[in-house]
Amino acid sequence: MRAKITYLVTAAVLVFYFVLVGSRGVMLIQSGTLLTVTFGVAVLVLPVIGLWFLWKNTQFVRKANQLAAELDAEGGLPVDELKRTPGGRIDRDSADEVFAKRKAETEAAPDDWRSWFRLAIAYHDARDTPRARKAMQRAIALHEGKPEPGATTA
């Protein structure tokens, strides 16, 4: 729940910032000189890109949470079998062991979104965020029935 609140607060702050920057861009355009209009248009591009990025991330998180809820209802969420350091951090060797199991599961069932979801969790636990995101995107695509072009196994 804490992560959701943090995400919502961050998104609200970003939207406020986009509105603020957008208003400054409009003010520059209203000045009417060639230089200020050029800067105004350039400034307006930033909130558009930011809003698009925020929208795509929000959609990704929403879809990943839907998959987690569905997998939880099936009883298929991975059990936390990771060893932790005294400080609470995940032990790297433990994460690597679990990752090897999840990778083997995914290679055995490359068209199963559930295995890709569990592999994404294993990537995340192994602190490989880019691959975790790609694996989760693959799980979402398989769940929606539209496999990504050129996608390979883990």
mmCIF file with all atom_site columns, C-alpha atoms in Angstrom, residues 27-144:
data_model
loop_
_atom_site.group_PDB
_atom_site.id
_atom_site.type_symbol
_atom_site.label_atom_id
_atom_site.label_alt_id
_atom_site.label_comp_id
_atom_site.label_asym_id
_atom_site.label_entity_id
_atom_site.label_seq_id
_atom_site.pdbx_PDB_ins_code
_atom_site.Cartn_x
_atom_site.Cartn_y
_atom_site.Cartn_z
_atom_site.occupancy
_atom_site.B_iso_or_equiv
_atom_site.pdbx_formal_charge
_atom_site.auth_seq_id
_atom_site.auth_comp_id
_atom_site.auth_asym_id
_atom_site.auth_atom_id
_atom_site.pdbx_PDB_model_num
ATOM 1   C CA . MET A 1 27  ? 2.949  32.592  -21.664 1.00 0.00 ? 27  MET A CA 1
ATOM 2   C CA . LEU A 1 28  ? 6.061  32.517  -23.848 1.00 0.00 ? 28  LEU A CA 1
ATOM 3   C CA . ILE A 1 29  ? 3.978  31.870  -26.963 1.00 0.00 ? 29  ILE A CA 1
ATOM 4   C CA . GLN A 1 30  ? 1.612  34.723  -26.060 1.00 0.00 ? 30  GLN A CA 1
ATOM 5   C CA . SER A 1 31  ? 4.571  37.137  -25.963 1.00 0.00 ? 31  SER A CA 1
ATOM 6   C CA . GLY A 1 32  ? 4.547  36.896  -29.737 1.00 0.00 ? 32  GLY A CA 1
ATOM 7   C CA . THR A 1 33  ? 8.198  37.330  -30.686 1.00 0.00 ? 33  THR A CA 1
ATOM 8   C CA . LEU A 1 34  ? 9.909  34.728  -32.815 1.00 0.00 ? 34  LEU A CA 1
ATOM 9   C CA . LEU A 1 35  ? 12.305 33.804  -30.023 1.00 0.00 ? 35  LEU A CA 1
ATOM 10  C CA . THR A 1 36  ? 9.689  33.468  -27.268 1.00 0.00 ? 36  THR A CA 1
ATOM 11  C CA . VAL A 1 37  ? 7.283  31.522  -29.500 1.00 0.00 ? 37  VAL A CA 1
ATOM 12  C CA . THR A 1 38  ? 10.097 29.110  -30.384 1.00 0.00 ? 38  THR A CA 1
ATOM 13  C CA . PHE A 1 39  ? 10.993 28.676  -26.714 1.00 0.00 ? 39  PHE A CA 1
ATOM 14  C CA . GLY A 1 40  ? 7.308  28.377  -25.793 1.00 0.00 ? 40  GLY A CA 1
ATOM 15  C CA . VAL A 1 41  ? 6.769  25.528  -28.249 1.00 0.00 ? 41  VAL A CA 1
ATOM 16  C CA . ALA A 1 42  ? 9.946  23.825  -27.013 1.00 0.00 ? 42  ALA A CA 1
ATOM 17  C CA . VAL A 1 43  ? 8.777  24.186  -23.407 1.00 0.00 ? 43  VAL A CA 1
ATOM 18  C CA . LEU A 1 44  ? 5.356  22.710  -24.271 1.00 0.00 ? 44  LEU A CA 1
ATOM 19  C CA . VAL A 1 45  ? 6.995  19.599  -25.695 1.00 0.00 ? 45  VAL A CA 1
ATOM 20  C CA . LEU A 1 46  ? 8.409  18.649  -22.280 1.00 0.00 ? 46  LEU A CA 1
ATOM 21  C CA . PRO A 1 47  ? 5.059  18.215  -20.489 1.00 0.00 ? 47  PRO A CA 1
ATOM 22  C CA . VAL A 1 48  ? 3.678  16.261  -23.448 1.00 0.00 ? 48  VAL A CA 1
ATOM 23  C CA . ILE A 1 49  ? 6.582  13.815  -23.294 1.00 0.00 ? 49  ILE A CA 1
ATOM 24  C CA . GLY A 1 50  ? 6.297  13.645  -19.502 1.00 0.00 ? 50  GLY A CA 1
ATOM 25  C CA . LEU A 1 51  ? 2.551  12.966  -19.599 1.00 0.00 ? 51  LEU A CA 1
ATOM 26  C CA . TRP A 1 52  ? 3.049  10.250  -22.212 1.00 0.00 ? 52  TRP A CA 1
ATOM 27  C CA . PHE A 1 53  ? 5.755  8.621   -20.084 1.00 0.00 ? 53  PHE A CA 1
ATOM 28  C CA . LEU A 1 54  ? 3.611  8.841   -16.943 1.00 0.00 ? 54  LEU A CA 1
ATOM 29  C CA . TRP A 1 55  ? 0.623  7.348   -18.809 1.00 0.00 ? 55  TRP A CA 1
ATOM 30  C CA . LYS A 1 56  ? 2.670  4.423   -20.170 1.00 0.00 ? 56  LYS A CA 1
ATOM 31  C CA . ASN A 1 57  ? 4.146  3.680   -16.737 1.00 0.00 ? 57  ASN A CA 1
ATOM 32  C CA . THR A 1 58  ? 0.746  3.856   -15.082 1.00 0.00 ? 58  THR A CA 1
ATOM 33  C CA . GLN A 1 59  ? -0.697 1.432   -17.658 1.00 0.00 ? 59  GLN A CA 1
ATOM 34  C CA . PHE A 1 60  ? 2.237  -0.938  -17.141 1.00 0.00 ? 60  PHE A CA 1
ATOM 35  C CA . VAL A 1 61  ? 1.818  -0.920  -13.354 1.00 0.00 ? 61  VAL A CA 1
ATOM 36  C CA . ARG A 1 62  ? -1.952 -1.380  -13.623 1.00 0.00 ? 62  ARG A CA 1
ATOM 37  C CA . LYS A 1 63  ? -1.605 -4.370  -15.969 1.00 0.00 ? 63  LYS A CA 1
ATOM 38  C CA . ALA A 1 64  ? 1.162  -5.938  -13.858 1.00 0.00 ? 64  ALA A CA 1
ATOM 39  C CA . ASN A 1 65  ? -1.038 -5.594  -10.763 1.00 0.00 ? 65  ASN A CA 1
ATOM 40  C CA . GLN A 1 66  ? -3.927 -7.237  -12.611 1.00 0.00 ? 66  GLN A CA 1
ATOM 41  C CA . LEU A 1 67  ? -1.693 -10.182 -13.495 1.00 0.00 ? 67  LEU A CA 1
ATOM 42  C CA . ALA A 1 68  ? -0.520 -10.411 -9.877  1.00 0.00 ? 68  ALA A CA 1
ATOM 43  C CA . ALA A 1 69  ? -4.120 -10.455 -8.642  1.00 0.00 ? 69  ALA A CA 1
ATOM 44  C CA . GLU A 1 70  ? -5.094 -13.137 -11.157 1.00 0.00 ? 70  GLU A CA 1
ATOM 45  C CA . LEU A 1 71  ? -2.065 -15.260 -10.313 1.00 0.00 ? 71  LEU A CA 1
ATOM 46  C CA . ASP A 1 72  ? -2.775 -14.815 -6.606  1.00 0.00 ? 72  ASP A CA 1
ATOM 47  C CA . ALA A 1 73  ? -6.369 -15.976 -7.119  1.00 0.00 ? 73  ALA A CA 1
ATOM 48  C CA . GLU A 1 74  ? -5.002 -19.095 -8.837  1.00 0.00 ? 74  GLU A CA 1
ATOM 49  C CA . GLY A 1 75  ? -2.521 -19.675 -6.016  1.00 0.00 ? 75  GLY A CA 1
ATOM 50  C CA . GLY A 1 76  ? 0.372  -19.269 -8.441  1.00 0.00 ? 76  GLY A CA 1
ATOM 51  C CA . LEU A 1 77  ? 2.292  -16.368 -6.965  1.00 0.00 ? 77  LEU A CA 1
ATOM 52  C CA . PRO A 1 78  ? 5.892  -17.323 -6.227  1.00 0.00 ? 78  PRO A CA 1
ATOM 53  C CA . VAL A 1 79  ? 6.617  -18.087 -2.596  1.00 0.00 ? 79  VAL A CA 1
ATOM 54  C CA . ASP A 1 80  ? 9.313  -15.901 -1.049  1.00 0.00 ? 80  ASP A CA 1
ATOM 55  C CA . GLU A 1 81  ? 12.077 -18.457 -0.574  1.00 0.00 ? 81  GLU A CA 1
ATOM 56  C CA . LEU A 1 82  ? 14.916 -15.962 -0.569  1.00 0.00 ? 82  LEU A CA 1
ATOM 57  C CA . LYS A 1 83  ? 17.528 -15.750 2.141   1.00 0.00 ? 83  LYS A CA 1
ATOM 58  C CA . ARG A 1 84  ? 18.123 -12.292 3.528   1.00 0.00 ? 84  ARG A CA 1
ATOM 59  C CA . THR A 1 85  ? 21.042 -10.514 5.113   1.00 0.00 ? 85  THR A CA 1
ATOM 60  C CA . PRO A 1 86  ? 20.755 -9.340  8.734   1.00 0.00 ? 86  PRO A CA 1
ATOM 61  C CA . GLY A 1 87  ? 19.884 -5.901  7.320   1.00 0.00 ? 87  GLY A CA 1
ATOM 62  C CA . GLY A 1 88  ? 16.940 -7.363  5.387   1.00 0.00 ? 88  GLY A CA 1
ATOM 63  C CA . ARG A 1 89  ? 18.448 -7.223  1.891   1.00 0.00 ? 89  ARG A CA 1
ATOM 64  C CA . ILE A 1 90  ? 18.055 -10.190 -0.428  1.00 0.00 ? 90  ILE A CA 1
ATOM 65  C CA . ASP A 1 91  ? 21.103 -12.463 -0.506  1.00 0.00 ? 91  ASP A CA 1
ATOM 66  C CA . ARG A 1 92  ? 22.550 -12.368 -4.018  1.00 0.00 ? 92  ARG A CA 1
ATOM 67  C CA . ASP A 1 93  ? 23.359 -16.107 -4.168  1.00 0.00 ? 93  ASP A CA 1
ATOM 68  C CA . SER A 1 94  ? 19.838 -16.958 -3.025  1.00 0.00 ? 94  SER A CA 1
ATOM 69  C CA . ALA A 1 95  ? 18.362 -14.682 -5.686  1.00 0.00 ? 95  ALA A CA 1
ATOM 70  C CA . ASP A 1 96  ? 20.561 -16.312 -8.327  1.00 0.00 ? 96  ASP A CA 1
ATOM 71  C CA . GLU A 1 97  ? 19.360 -19.795 -7.301  1.00 0.00 ? 97  GLU A CA 1
ATOM 72  C CA . VAL A 1 98  ? 15.700 -18.802 -7.512  1.00 0.00 ? 98  VAL A CA 1
ATOM 73  C CA . PHE A 1 99  ? 16.377 -17.033 -10.814 1.00 0.00 ? 99  PHE A CA 1
ATOM 74  C CA . ALA A 1 100 ? 17.878 -20.224 -12.290 1.00 0.00 ? 100 ALA A CA 1
ATOM 75  C CA . LYS A 1 101 ? 14.701 -22.148 -11.361 1.00 0.00 ? 101 LYS A CA 1
ATOM 76  C CA . ARG A 1 102 ? 12.418 -19.473 -12.821 1.00 0.00 ? 102 ARG A CA 1
ATOM 77  C CA . LYS A 1 103 ? 14.456 -19.281 -16.012 1.00 0.00 ? 103 LYS A CA 1
ATOM 78  C CA . ALA A 1 104 ? 14.207 -23.052 -16.457 1.00 0.00 ? 104 ALA A CA 1
ATOM 79  C CA . GLU A 1 105 ? 10.424 -22.872 -15.903 1.00 0.00 ? 105 GLU A CA 1
ATOM 80  C CA . THR A 1 106 ? 10.120 -20.149 -18.527 1.00 0.00 ? 106 THR A CA 1
ATOM 81  C CA . GLU A 1 107 ? 12.255 -22.040 -21.031 1.00 0.00 ? 107 GLU A CA 1
ATOM 82  C CA . ALA A 1 108 ? 10.037 -25.088 -20.504 1.00 0.00 ? 108 ALA A CA 1
ATOM 83  C CA . ALA A 1 109 ? 6.842  -23.049 -21.057 1.00 0.00 ? 109 ALA A CA 1
ATOM 84  C CA . PRO A 1 110 ? 7.768  -19.995 -23.158 1.00 0.00 ? 110 PRO A CA 1
ATOM 85  C CA . ASP A 1 111 ? 4.154  -19.208 -24.068 1.00 0.00 ? 111 ASP A CA 1
ATOM 86  C CA . ASP A 1 112 ? 2.853  -19.175 -20.479 1.00 0.00 ? 112 ASP A CA 1
ATOM 87  C CA . TRP A 1 113 ? 2.417  -15.673 -19.086 1.00 0.00 ? 113 TRP A CA 1
ATOM 88  C CA . ARG A 1 114 ? 2.577  -17.081 -15.557 1.00 0.00 ? 114 ARG A CA 1
ATOM 89  C CA . SER A 1 115 ? 6.144  -18.296 -15.984 1.00 0.00 ? 115 SER A CA 1
ATOM 90  C CA . TRP A 1 116 ? 7.166  -14.936 -17.466 1.00 0.00 ? 116 TRP A CA 1
ATOM 91  C CA . PHE A 1 117 ? 5.543  -13.147 -14.520 1.00 0.00 ? 117 PHE A CA 1
ATOM 92  C CA . ARG A 1 118 ? 7.478  -15.291 -12.050 1.00 0.00 ? 118 ARG A CA 1
ATOM 93  C CA . LEU A 1 119 ? 10.672 -14.744 -14.086 1.00 0.00 ? 119 LEU A CA 1
ATOM 94  C CA . ALA A 1 120 ? 10.109 -10.981 -13.887 1.00 0.00 ? 120 ALA A CA 1
ATOM 95  C CA . ILE A 1 121 ? 9.903  -11.261 -10.100 1.00 0.00 ? 121 ILE A CA 1
ATOM 96  C CA . ALA A 1 122 ? 13.134 -13.288 -10.071 1.00 0.00 ? 122 ALA A CA 1
ATOM 97  C CA . TYR A 1 123 ? 14.884 -10.687 -12.252 1.00 0.00 ? 123 TYR A CA 1
ATOM 98  C CA . HIS A 1 124 ? 13.696 -7.969  -9.872  1.00 0.00 ? 124 HIS A CA 1
ATOM 99  C CA . ASP A 1 125 ? 14.957 -9.899  -6.847  1.00 0.00 ? 125 ASP A CA 1
ATOM 100 C CA . ALA A 1 126 ? 18.311 -10.345 -8.617  1.00 0.00 ? 126 ALA A CA 1
ATOM 101 C CA . ARG A 1 127 ? 18.390 -6.527  -9.056  1.00 0.00 ? 127 ARG A CA 1
ATOM 102 C CA . ASP A 1 128 ? 18.141 -6.655  -12.859 1.00 0.00 ? 128 ASP A CA 1
ATOM 103 C CA . THR A 1 129 ? 15.389 -4.085  -13.330 1.00 0.00 ? 129 THR A CA 1
ATOM 104 C CA . PRO A 1 130 ? 15.602 -3.681  -17.135 1.00 0.00 ? 130 PRO A CA 1
ATOM 105 C CA . ARG A 1 131 ? 15.203 -7.417  -17.712 1.00 0.00 ? 131 ARG A CA 1
ATOM 106 C CA . ALA A 1 132 ? 12.506 -7.602  -15.043 1.00 0.00 ? 132 ALA A CA 1
ATOM 107 C CA . ARG A 1 133 ? 10.532 -4.963  -16.929 1.00 0.00 ? 133 ARG A CA 1
ATOM 108 C CA . LYS A 1 134 ? 10.984 -6.740  -20.270 1.00 0.00 ? 134 LYS A CA 1
ATOM 109 C CA . ALA A 1 135 ? 9.897  -10.061 -18.769 1.00 0.00 ? 135 ALA A CA 1
ATOM 110 C CA . MET A 1 136 ? 6.816  -8.406  -17.246 1.00 0.00 ? 136 MET A CA 1
ATOM 111 C CA . GLN A 1 137 ? 6.011  -6.763  -20.596 1.00 0.00 ? 137 GLN A CA 1
ATOM 112 C CA . ARG A 1 138 ? 6.251  -10.213 -22.193 1.00 0.00 ? 138 ARG A CA 1
ATOM 113 C CA . ALA A 1 139 ? 3.912  -11.650 -19.531 1.00 0.00 ? 139 ALA A CA 1
ATOM 114 C CA . ILE A 1 140 ? 1.408  -8.858  -20.172 1.00 0.00 ? 140 ILE A CA 1
ATOM 115 C CA . ALA A 1 141 ? 1.583  -9.354  -23.940 1.00 0.00 ? 141 ALA A CA 1
ATOM 116 C CA . LEU A 1 142 ? 1.058  -13.121 -23.605 1.00 0.00 ? 142 LEU A CA 1
ATOM 117 C CA . HIS A 1 143 ? -1.840 -12.589 -21.192 1.00 0.00 ? 143 HIS A CA 1
ATOM 118 C CA . GLU A 1 144 ? -3.477 -10.213 -23.661 1.00 0.00 ? 144 GLU A CA 1
#
